[in-house]
Amino acid sequence: METAYLIETVIKIVVILLVFSALAGIGTYFERKILAFMQRRLGPTYVGPYGLLQVAADGVKLFTKEDIIPTNVVGRIFKIAPVITAATAFMAAAAIPFLPSFSIGGYEVHPIVADINIGILYILGIMGVGLYGPLLGGMASANKFSLLSAARGAAVFISYEVVTGLSILAPIMIVGSLSLVDFNNYQAVNGWLVFSQPVAFILFWIAAFAETGRTPFHLVANDHEIIDGFGTEYSGMRWGLFFIGEYANMFFISFVIPLIFLGGFGDGSVLGAFALLGKMAFFFFFFLWTRAAWPDVRPDQLMMLCWKILMPIAVINVVITGFVMM
Amino acid sequence: MFEAIAFYLFAFLTIAMFYITVTTSQALYALTALAAGMIFISAFFFILGADFLGAVQIVVYSGAVMALYSFGMMFFDTTREVKEKQGNKYIVVGLATVAAVLVVLIFSAPILSDNIIALYPIGEAGNTQEVGVVLFTKYLVPFEVAAIMLLVAMISGIVLAGKKMDASLTLMTEKEIQDMRKEKKSKKALL
């Protein structure tokens, strides 16, 4: 029993790592194609059919590029920062049920690494730790633009954790559990939570953009003001790890939003599994769509949005939910 | 067996991280090691089956250490080493004595602990619920006192930070900002 469980868990971890590292690469291809389509360009076209092999070309470039450590940086912190971003993104995936459980040759497989009963809290906490990557990278770089980016990263982190936590509190109160599997099962019986908690859904969705550092909250690496922010001094695979972390985070949060609010995989049929993948694809597409359609907000606007608008709404939502439930 | 391996691994990691925090003279190493140590401590909660406390440990301390980072950013050039002032030698002697006494106490604790019955927090209702029940019945007063202390800290923080914020650049129009610059009051305005 013990050994079988161990082997099963290791296989799951390896599969998740491989699938989502590859998806992170393909995600960049999607991003470039969709942005190009929306901006009336062609995007990558030269390498392979429709530019599909561009991902491989980029991978070869990143792996073979020289790994430069600039003179005045704090060496160890500078080296470990990208690893933190990538590693925490994948650690967060441990509590996400990607598909309903299915059986291979009579052996029941649960596509979740660890069904701990505080799944949501764990995922949000680990994703929050992921913001240490940009922060440390920026602070260790000995570069004023990187430092500025790190400061913004810290500000976003401290602010938007509050909105994420408060917005998700109301659905947790209704379901009475912190496990994503319980959320899914509750919604399979009682209907989607987005209908009873539309405000929480919108707030969580907005905060997801801040958590993953995407446009319009892309202040950590605001390209048109501060070069590439925390990534300025990085080259080669260390820079690539930042990228893998960011895209993996986008995929994981795109899984978490439908699981919490949009019914997840429903009753666990094959159709439900595909529906979850479809919802995930929509939310991932929405990240790219927003990037094409909206400019970045200013840091002070970001803070105002968080503390003066989103947080009060979240608190009021929790209070009203509490009264209705009583 | 896995429990024992995990315990010794994380015990070693935690002690190593806090050792670095205390001994290094590089602010960035100290802060990062502190954050790592705090996160490794959560592993002990997970091993003990107190998942909720483990996750809360990660969420709370990663945010708290992040605030320390921003102080580090404001006060030091974090890429340089900090020159520490060599203080009073008697303090070192005093702290060493206290540490020795503490070690004796820690090792004698198991002898006394036979008489103490722990309030084991994991019941049948799942440990998030159990923590809630204990927090709002047995420990209600300390919980409320902690809440009031945090409220006091928050209000004093707002008072300290908001003393000179007469004007906000965000809420002003372009013309008002230019007028203010002419009057050279721009020092007072904060974003």
Coordinates of C-alpha atoms in Angstrom, one line a residue:
Chain A
M1 CA 0.0 0.0 0.0
E2 CA 2.7 2.4 1.1
T3 CA 5.0 1.6 -1.8
A4 CA 2.2 1.8 -4.4
Y5 CA 1.1 5.2 -3.0
L6 CA 4.7 6.4 -3.2
I7 CA 5.2 5.3 -6.8
E8 CA 1.8 6.8 -7.8
T9 CA 2.6 10.1 -6.3
V10 CA 6.1 10.3 -7.9
I11 CA 4.5 9.5 -11.3
K12 CA 1.9 12.2 -10.8
I13 CA 4.5 14.8 -9.9
V14 CA 6.7 13.9 -13.0
V15 CA 3.6 14.0 -15.3
I16 CA 2.6 17.4 -13.9
L17 CA 6.1 18.8 -14.2
L18 CA 6.6 17.6 -17.8
V19 CA 3.1 18.6 -19.0
F20 CA 3.1 22.1 -17.5
S21 CA 6.8 22.9 -18.4
A22 CA 5.9 22.0 -22.0
L23 CA 2.6 24.0 -21.8
A24 CA 4.5 27.0 -20.5
G25 CA 6.6 26.9 -23.6
I26 CA 3.6 26.5 -25.9
G27 CA 1.8 29.2 -23.9
T28 CA 4.4 31.7 -25.1
Y29 CA 3.6 30.6 -28.7
F30 CA -0.1 31.1 -28.0
E31 CA 0.5 34.5 -26.5
R32 CA 2.6 35.7 -29.5
K33 CA 0.1 34.4 -32.0
I34 CA -3.0 35.8 -30.3
L35 CA -1.4 39.2 -29.6
A36 CA -0.3 39.3 -33.3
F37 CA -3.8 38.4 -34.4
M38 CA -5.3 41.2 -32.3
Q39 CA -2.7 43.7 -33.5
R40 CA -3.0 42.7 -37.1
R41 CA 0.5 41.2 -37.4
L42 CA 1.6 37.7 -38.3
G43 CA 3.5 36.6 -35.2
P44 CA 6.0 33.8 -35.5
T45 CA 5.8 32.2 -39.0
Y46 CA 9.3 31.1 -40.1
V47 CA 10.2 28.1 -37.9
G48 CA 8.1 25.1 -38.8
P49 CA 4.4 25.2 -40.0
Y50 CA 2.7 28.3 -38.7
G51 CA 5.8 29.0 -36.6
L52 CA 4.9 26.1 -34.3
L53 CA 8.6 25.1 -33.8
Q54 CA 9.4 28.6 -32.6
V55 CA 9.0 27.2 -29.1
A56 CA 11.7 24.6 -29.7
A57 CA 14.0 27.3 -31.2
D58 CA 13.5 29.5 -28.2
G59 CA 14.2 26.6 -25.9
V60 CA 17.5 25.8 -27.6
K61 CA 18.4 29.5 -27.5
L62 CA 17.7 29.8 -23.8
F63 CA 19.5 26.5 -22.8
T64 CA 22.6 27.2 -24.8
K65 CA 23.0 30.9 -24.0
E66 CA 25.8 31.9 -21.6
D67 CA 24.7 32.3 -18.0
I68 CA 26.0 35.7 -17.1
I69 CA 26.4 36.7 -13.4
P70 CA 27.2 40.4 -13.3
T71 CA 30.0 41.7 -11.1
N72 CA 28.2 43.5 -8.2
V73 CA 25.2 41.3 -7.7
V74 CA 24.6 39.2 -4.5
G75 CA 25.6 36.0 -6.2
R76 CA 23.6 33.3 -4.3
I77 CA 20.4 35.2 -4.1
F78 CA 20.7 36.2 -7.7
K79 CA 21.1 32.6 -8.7
I80 CA 18.3 31.2 -6.5
A81 CA 15.6 33.8 -7.4
P82 CA 14.4 32.3 -10.7
V83 CA 14.3 28.8 -9.1
I84 CA 12.0 30.1 -6.4
T85 CA 9.5 31.4 -9.1
A86 CA 9.5 28.2 -11.1
A87 CA 9.5 25.8 -8.1
T88 CA 6.7 27.5 -6.1
A89 CA 4.5 27.6 -9.3
F90 CA 4.8 23.8 -9.5
M91 CA 4.5 23.3 -5.8
A92 CA 1.1 25.1 -5.8
A93 CA -0.1 22.5 -8.4
A94 CA 0.1 19.8 -5.7
A95 CA -3.4 20.6 -4.4
I96 CA -5.2 21.2 -7.7
P97 CA -7.5 18.4 -9.0
F98 CA -6.8 18.6 -12.7
L99 CA -9.3 16.0 -13.9
P100 CA -12.0 13.8 -12.2
S101 CA -10.7 10.5 -10.9
F102 CA -10.6 7.7 -13.5
S103 CA -9.5 4.1 -13.5
I104 CA -6.8 2.4 -15.5
G105 CA -7.2 -1.4 -15.5
G106 CA -9.2 -1.4 -12.3
Y107 CA -6.7 0.9 -10.5
E108 CA -8.4 4.1 -9.4
V109 CA -6.3 7.2 -10.2
H110 CA -7.0 10.6 -8.6
P111 CA -5.3 13.3 -10.7
I112 CA -4.3 15.3 -7.6
V113 CA -1.0 15.0 -5.9
A114 CA -2.2 15.6 -2.4
D115 CA -5.9 16.1 -1.5
I116 CA -5.1 18.1 1.7
N117 CA -8.2 19.5 3.3
I118 CA -6.9 23.1 3.1
G119 CA -6.2 23.1 -0.6
I120 CA -7.2 26.7 -1.5
L121 CA -5.2 28.2 1.4
Y122 CA -2.2 26.2 0.4
I123 CA -2.4 27.2 -3.3
L124 CA -2.8 30.9 -2.5
G125 CA 0.0 30.8 0.1
I126 CA 2.5 29.1 -2.2
M127 CA 1.6 31.3 -5.1
G128 CA 2.2 34.3 -2.8
V129 CA 5.6 32.9 -2.0
G130 CA 6.3 32.8 -5.7
L131 CA 6.4 36.6 -5.7
Y132 CA 9.7 36.3 -3.7
G133 CA 11.3 35.4 -7.1
P134 CA 10.9 38.8 -8.7
L135 CA 11.5 40.5 -5.4
L136 CA 14.8 38.8 -4.7
G137 CA 15.9 38.9 -8.3
G138 CA 15.3 42.7 -8.3
M139 CA 17.0 43.3 -5.0
A140 CA 20.0 41.2 -5.7
S141 CA 20.6 42.7 -9.1
A142 CA 22.5 45.8 -8.1
N143 CA 20.5 47.7 -10.6
K144 CA 18.2 50.7 -9.8
F145 CA 15.5 49.6 -12.3
S146 CA 15.5 46.1 -10.9
L147 CA 15.2 47.5 -7.4
L148 CA 12.3 49.7 -8.5
S149 CA 10.6 46.6 -9.9
A150 CA 11.2 44.7 -6.7
A151 CA 9.6 47.5 -4.6
R152 CA 6.6 47.3 -6.8
G153 CA 6.5 43.6 -6.5
A154 CA 6.4 43.8 -2.7
A155 CA 3.7 46.5 -2.9
V156 CA 1.5 44.3 -5.1
F157 CA 2.1 41.3 -3.0
I158 CA 1.2 42.9 0.3
S159 CA -1.9 44.5 -1.2
Y160 CA -3.5 41.9 -3.4
E161 CA -3.1 39.0 -0.9
V162 CA -5.8 40.8 1.1
V163 CA -8.2 41.0 -1.8
T164 CA -7.7 37.3 -2.8
G165 CA -8.1 36.1 0.7
L166 CA -11.2 38.2 1.5
S167 CA -12.9 37.5 -1.9
I168 CA -12.6 33.8 -1.5
L169 CA -13.8 33.8 2.1
A170 CA -17.5 34.1 1.1
P171 CA -17.5 31.0 -1.1
I172 CA -15.6 29.1 1.6
M173 CA -18.3 30.1 4.1
I174 CA -21.0 28.7 1.8
V175 CA -19.2 25.4 1.0
G176 CA -17.8 25.0 4.5
S177 CA -14.5 23.4 3.3
L178 CA -11.1 24.5 1.9
S179 CA -10.6 21.5 -0.3
L180 CA -11.0 22.1 -4.1
V181 CA -12.5 18.6 -4.5
D182 CA -15.2 19.5 -1.9
F183 CA -15.8 22.7 -3.8
N184 CA -16.3 20.7 -7.0
N185 CA -18.6 18.2 -5.4
Y186 CA -20.7 21.0 -3.8
Q187 CA -21.2 22.7 -7.1
A188 CA -22.1 19.4 -8.8
V189 CA -25.1 19.2 -6.5
N190 CA -26.0 22.8 -5.7
G191 CA -25.2 24.6 -9.0
W192 CA -22.3 26.9 -9.8
L193 CA -21.0 29.3 -7.2
V194 CA -20.6 32.1 -9.7
F195 CA -24.4 32.6 -9.6
S196 CA -24.6 32.9 -5.8
Q197 CA -21.2 34.7 -5.5
P198 CA -20.8 36.9 -8.6
V199 CA -19.0 39.7 -6.7
A200 CA -16.5 37.3 -5.2
F201 CA -15.9 35.8 -8.7
I202 CA -15.1 39.1 -10.3
L203 CA -12.8 40.2 -7.3
F204 CA -10.9 36.9 -7.4
W205 CA -10.5 37.2 -11.1
I206 CA -9.1 40.7 -10.9
A207 CA -6.8 39.7 -8.1
A208 CA -5.6 36.7 -10.2
F209 CA -4.1 39.2 -12.7
A210 CA -2.2 40.8 -9.8
E211 CA -1.1 37.5 -8.4
T212 CA 0.3 36.3 -11.7
G213 CA 1.7 39.8 -12.6
R214 CA -0.1 40.1 -15.9
T215 CA -1.2 43.2 -17.8
P216 CA -3.0 45.4 -16.6
F217 CA -1.1 44.8 -13.3
H218 CA 2.2 44.0 -15.0
L219 CA 4.1 46.5 -12.8
V220 CA 6.8 44.1 -11.7
A221 CA 8.2 44.2 -15.2
N222 CA 6.6 47.2 -16.7
D223 CA 8.2 47.1 -20.1
H224 CA 7.6 50.6 -21.3
E225 CA 8.9 52.3 -18.2
I226 CA 11.5 50.2 -16.5
I227 CA 13.1 47.9 -19.2
D228 CA 12.4 44.4 -18.0
G229 CA 12.2 45.1 -14.3
F230 CA 13.6 42.3 -12.2
G231 CA 14.7 40.4 -15.3
T232 CA 17.0 43.2 -16.6
E233 CA 20.3 41.5 -15.5
Y234 CA 19.3 37.9 -16.2
S235 CA 20.2 35.9 -19.3
G236 CA 19.8 32.4 -20.6
M237 CA 18.0 29.8 -18.7
R238 CA 17.7 31.8 -15.4
W239 CA 15.6 34.3 -17.3
G240 CA 13.7 31.3 -18.9
L241 CA 12.9 30.0 -15.4
F242 CA 11.1 33.3 -14.6
F243 CA 9.1 32.8 -17.7
I244 CA 8.2 29.2 -17.1
G245 CA 7.1 30.2 -13.5
E246 CA 4.9 33.0 -14.9
Y247 CA 3.2 30.8 -17.5
A248 CA 2.8 27.8 -15.2
N249 CA 1.2 30.2 -12.7
M250 CA -1.2 31.4 -15.3
F251 CA -2.2 27.9 -16.2
F252 CA -2.7 26.9 -12.6
I253 CA -4.8 29.9 -11.7
S254 CA -6.8 29.3 -14.8
F255 CA -7.6 25.8 -13.3
V256 CA -8.4 27.2 -9.9
I257 CA -10.9 29.9 -11.0
P258 CA -13.3 27.4 -12.7
L259 CA -12.8 24.9 -9.9
I260 CA -13.9 27.4 -7.3
F261 CA -16.6 29.3 -9.2
L262 CA -17.6 27.6 -12.4
G263 CA -18.4 24.1 -11.4
G264 CA -15.0 22.5 -12.0
F265 CA -15.3 19.1 -13.6
G266 CA -18.9 18.6 -12.5
D267 CA -20.1 15.1 -11.8
G268 CA -16.8 13.6 -13.0
S269 CA -17.8 12.3 -16.4
V270 CA -15.6 12.5 -19.5
L271 CA -17.7 15.5 -20.6
G272 CA -17.1 17.2 -17.3
A273 CA -13.3 16.7 -17.7
F274 CA -13.3 18.3 -21.1
A275 CA -15.5 21.1 -19.8
L276 CA -12.9 21.9 -17.2
L277 CA -10.2 22.0 -19.8
G278 CA -12.3 24.2 -21.9
K279 CA -12.9 26.6 -19.0
M280 CA -9.2 26.6 -18.3
A281 CA -8.5 27.4 -21.9
F282 CA -10.9 30.3 -21.8
F283 CA -9.4 31.9 -18.7
F284 CA -5.9 31.5 -20.2
F285 CA -7.1 33.1 -23.4
F286 CA -8.6 35.9 -21.3
F287 CA -5.2 36.7 -19.8
L288 CA -3.8 37.2 -23.4
W289 CA -6.9 39.1 -24.5
T290 CA -6.5 41.6 -21.7
R291 CA -2.9 42.1 -22.5
A292 CA -3.8 43.0 -26.1
A293 CA -6.7 45.2 -25.1
W294 CA -5.6 47.2 -22.1
P295 CA -2.7 49.3 -21.1
D296 CA -1.0 48.9 -17.7
V297 CA -2.3 50.9 -14.7
R298 CA 0.0 53.2 -12.8
P299 CA 1.3 52.0 -9.4
D300 CA -0.7 54.6 -7.5
Q301 CA -3.9 53.6 -9.4
L302 CA -3.1 50.0 -8.6
M303 CA -2.9 50.8 -4.9
M304 CA -6.1 52.9 -5.0
L305 CA -8.0 50.1 -6.8
C306 CA -6.9 47.6 -4.2
W307 CA -7.4 49.5 -1.0
K308 CA -10.2 51.9 -1.8
I309 CA -12.4 49.9 -4.1
L310 CA -11.8 46.1 -4.1
M311 CA -11.1 45.6 -0.4
P312 CA -14.2 47.4 0.8
I313 CA -16.3 45.5 -1.7
A314 CA -14.8 42.2 -0.6
V315 CA -15.5 43.0 3.1
I316 CA -19.1 44.0 2.4
N317 CA -19.6 40.8 0.3
V318 CA -18.4 38.7 3.2
V319 CA -20.6 40.5 5.7
I320 CA -23.7 40.2 3.5
T321 CA -23.0 36.5 2.8
G322 CA -22.7 36.0 6.6
F323 CA -26.1 37.6 7.2
V324 CA -27.8 35.7 4.4
M325 CA -26.4 32.4 5.7
M326 CA -27.6 33.1 9.3
Chain B
M1 CA 9.8 6.1 8.5
F2 CA 9.0 8.9 6.0
E3 CA 7.9 11.0 8.9
A4 CA 11.2 10.6 10.7
I5 CA 13.2 11.4 7.5
A6 CA 11.0 14.5 6.8
F7 CA 11.3 15.7 10.5
Y8 CA 15.1 15.4 10.5
L9 CA 15.5 17.0 7.1
F10 CA 13.3 20.0 7.9
A11 CA 14.8 20.3 11.4
F12 CA 18.3 20.6 9.9
L13 CA 17.1 23.0 7.2
T14 CA 15.3 25.2 9.7
I15 CA 18.2 25.4 12.1
A16 CA 20.7 26.0 9.2
M17 CA 18.5 28.9 7.9
F18 CA 18.1 30.6 11.2
Y19 CA 21.9 30.2 11.9
I20 CA 22.5 32.0 8.6
T21 CA 20.0 34.7 9.6
V22 CA 21.9 35.4 12.8
T23 CA 25.5 35.2 11.6
T24 CA 25.5 36.8 8.2
S25 CA 26.4 40.4 7.7
Q26 CA 24.6 40.6 4.3
A27 CA 21.1 42.0 4.8
L28 CA 19.7 40.1 1.8
Y29 CA 21.0 36.7 3.0
A30 CA 19.6 37.3 6.4
L31 CA 16.1 38.2 5.2
T32 CA 16.0 35.4 2.6
A33 CA 17.2 32.8 5.2
L34 CA 14.6 34.1 7.6
A35 CA 11.8 33.7 5.1
A36 CA 13.0 30.2 4.2
G37 CA 13.3 29.2 7.8
M38 CA 9.7 30.4 8.5
I39 CA 8.4 28.4 5.5
F40 CA 10.4 25.3 6.6
I41 CA 8.7 25.5 10.0
S42 CA 5.4 25.0 8.3
A43 CA 6.6 21.5 7.4
F44 CA 6.4 20.5 11.1
F45 CA 2.8 21.5 11.2
F46 CA 2.1 19.4 8.1
I47 CA 4.0 16.4 9.7
L48 CA 1.9 16.8 12.8
G49 CA -1.3 16.7 10.7
A50 CA -2.2 20.4 11.5
D51 CA -2.6 21.3 7.8
F52 CA -4.5 24.5 8.6
L53 CA -1.8 25.9 10.9
G54 CA 0.9 24.9 8.3
A55 CA -0.8 26.9 5.5
V56 CA -1.4 29.8 7.8
Q57 CA 2.2 29.8 8.8
I58 CA 3.2 30.1 5.1
V59 CA 0.7 32.8 4.3
V60 CA 1.3 35.0 7.4
Y61 CA 5.1 34.8 7.6
S62 CA 5.8 35.1 3.9
G63 CA 3.8 38.4 4.0
A64 CA 5.4 39.5 7.2
V65 CA 9.0 38.9 6.0
M66 CA 8.0 40.7 2.8
A67 CA 7.4 43.8 4.9
L68 CA 10.8 43.4 6.4
Y69 CA 12.3 43.3 2.9
S70 CA 10.7 46.6 2.1
F71 CA 12.3 48.1 5.2
G72 CA 15.7 46.6 4.2
M73 CA 15.2 48.2 0.8
M74 CA 14.5 51.6 2.3
F75 CA 17.4 51.6 4.9
F76 CA 20.3 49.7 3.3
D77 CA 22.0 49.2 0.0
T78 CA 21.1 45.5 0.2
T79 CA 23.8 44.4 -2.2
R80 CA 26.6 45.6 0.2
E81 CA 27.6 44.1 3.5
V82 CA 26.5 45.8 6.7
K83 CA 29.3 46.8 9.1
E84 CA 28.2 45.9 12.5
K85 CA 29.2 47.9 15.5
Q86 CA 31.0 45.8 18.1
G87 CA 28.9 46.5 21.2
N88 CA 29.4 45.8 24.9
K89 CA 31.3 42.6 25.7
Y90 CA 29.2 42.0 28.8
I91 CA 26.1 41.6 26.7
V92 CA 27.8 38.6 24.9
V93 CA 28.6 37.0 28.3
G94 CA 25.1 37.6 29.6
L95 CA 23.4 36.2 26.4
A96 CA 25.7 33.1 26.5
T97 CA 24.7 32.5 30.1
V98 CA 21.0 32.8 29.3
A99 CA 21.5 30.5 26.3
A100 CA 23.2 27.9 28.5
V101 CA 20.4 28.0 31.1
L102 CA 17.8 27.6 28.3
V103 CA 19.6 24.5 26.9
V104 CA 19.4 22.9 30.3
L105 CA 15.8 23.8 30.6
I106 CA 15.0 22.4 27.2
F107 CA 16.7 19.1 27.9
S108 CA 15.0 18.8 31.3
A109 CA 11.6 19.6 29.9
P110 CA 10.7 16.0 28.9
I111 CA 11.0 15.0 32.5
L112 CA 8.4 17.5 33.5
S113 CA 6.2 17.0 30.4
D114 CA 5.0 13.7 31.7
N115 CA 2.7 15.6 34.0
I116 CA 1.3 17.9 31.2
I117 CA -1.6 16.8 29.1
A118 CA -1.7 18.4 25.7
L119 CA -4.9 19.7 24.2
Y120 CA -4.6 17.7 21.0
P121 CA -6.1 19.9 18.3
I122 CA -7.0 17.3 15.7
G123 CA -10.5 15.8 16.2
E124 CA -13.0 14.2 13.9
A125 CA -14.5 17.3 12.5
G126 CA -11.3 18.1 10.5
N127 CA -8.7 20.5 11.8
T128 CA -9.9 23.8 10.3
Q129 CA -13.1 23.4 12.2
E130 CA -11.3 22.2 15.4
V131 CA -9.0 25.3 15.3
G132 CA -12.1 27.5 14.9
V133 CA -14.0 25.8 17.8
V134 CA -11.0 26.2 20.2
L135 CA -10.3 29.7 19.1
F136 CA -13.8 30.9 19.7
T137 CA -14.5 29.1 22.9
K138 CA -11.5 28.3 25.1
Y139 CA -9.2 31.1 23.8
L140 CA -11.8 33.7 23.0
V141 CA -10.4 36.4 25.3
P142 CA -6.7 36.1 24.1
F143 CA -8.1 36.1 20.5
E144 CA -10.0 39.3 21.1
V145 CA -7.1 41.0 22.9
A146 CA -4.9 40.2 20.0
A147 CA -7.4 41.7 17.7
I148 CA -7.6 44.9 19.7
M149 CA -3.8 45.1 19.8
L150 CA -3.6 44.8 16.0
L151 CA -6.3 47.5 15.7
V152 CA -4.2 49.8 17.9
A153 CA -1.1 49.1 15.8
M154 CA -3.1 49.8 12.6
I155 CA -4.5 53.1 13.8
S156 CA -1.2 54.3 15.1
G157 CA 0.4 53.3 11.8
I158 CA -2.1 55.3 9.9
V159 CA -1.6 58.3 12.2
L160 CA 2.2 58.2 11.8
A161 CA 2.1 57.7 8.1
G162 CA -0.7 60.2 7.4
K163 CA 0.7 63.2 9.3
K164 CA 1.9 65.2 6.4
M165 CA -0.4 63.9 3.6
D166 CA -2.2 67.2 2.9
A167 CA -2.5 66.6 -0.8
S168 CA -2.6 63.5 -3.0
L169 CA -1.2 63.7 -6.5
T170 CA -3.5 60.9 -7.6
L171 CA -6.7 62.9 -6.9
M172 CA -5.4 66.2 -8.4
T173 CA -5.8 67.5 -11.9
E174 CA -2.8 68.3 -14.1
K175 CA -3.4 72.0 -13.6
E176 CA -3.5 71.8 -9.8
I177 CA -0.3 69.9 -9.8
Q178 CA 1.4 72.5 -11.9
D179 CA 0.1 75.3 -9.6
M180 CA 1.4 73.5 -6.6
R181 CA 4.8 73.1 -8.2
K182 CA 4.9 76.8 -8.8
E183 CA 4.2 77.5 -5.1
K184 CA 7.0 75.0 -4.3
K185 CA 4.8 73.0 -1.9
S186 CA 5.6 69.8 -3.7
K187 CA 7.4 68.4 -0.7
K188 CA 4.2 68.0 1.1
A189 CA 2.4 66.0 -1.5
L190 CA 2.7 62.3 -1.5
L191 CA 1.6 59.8 -4.0

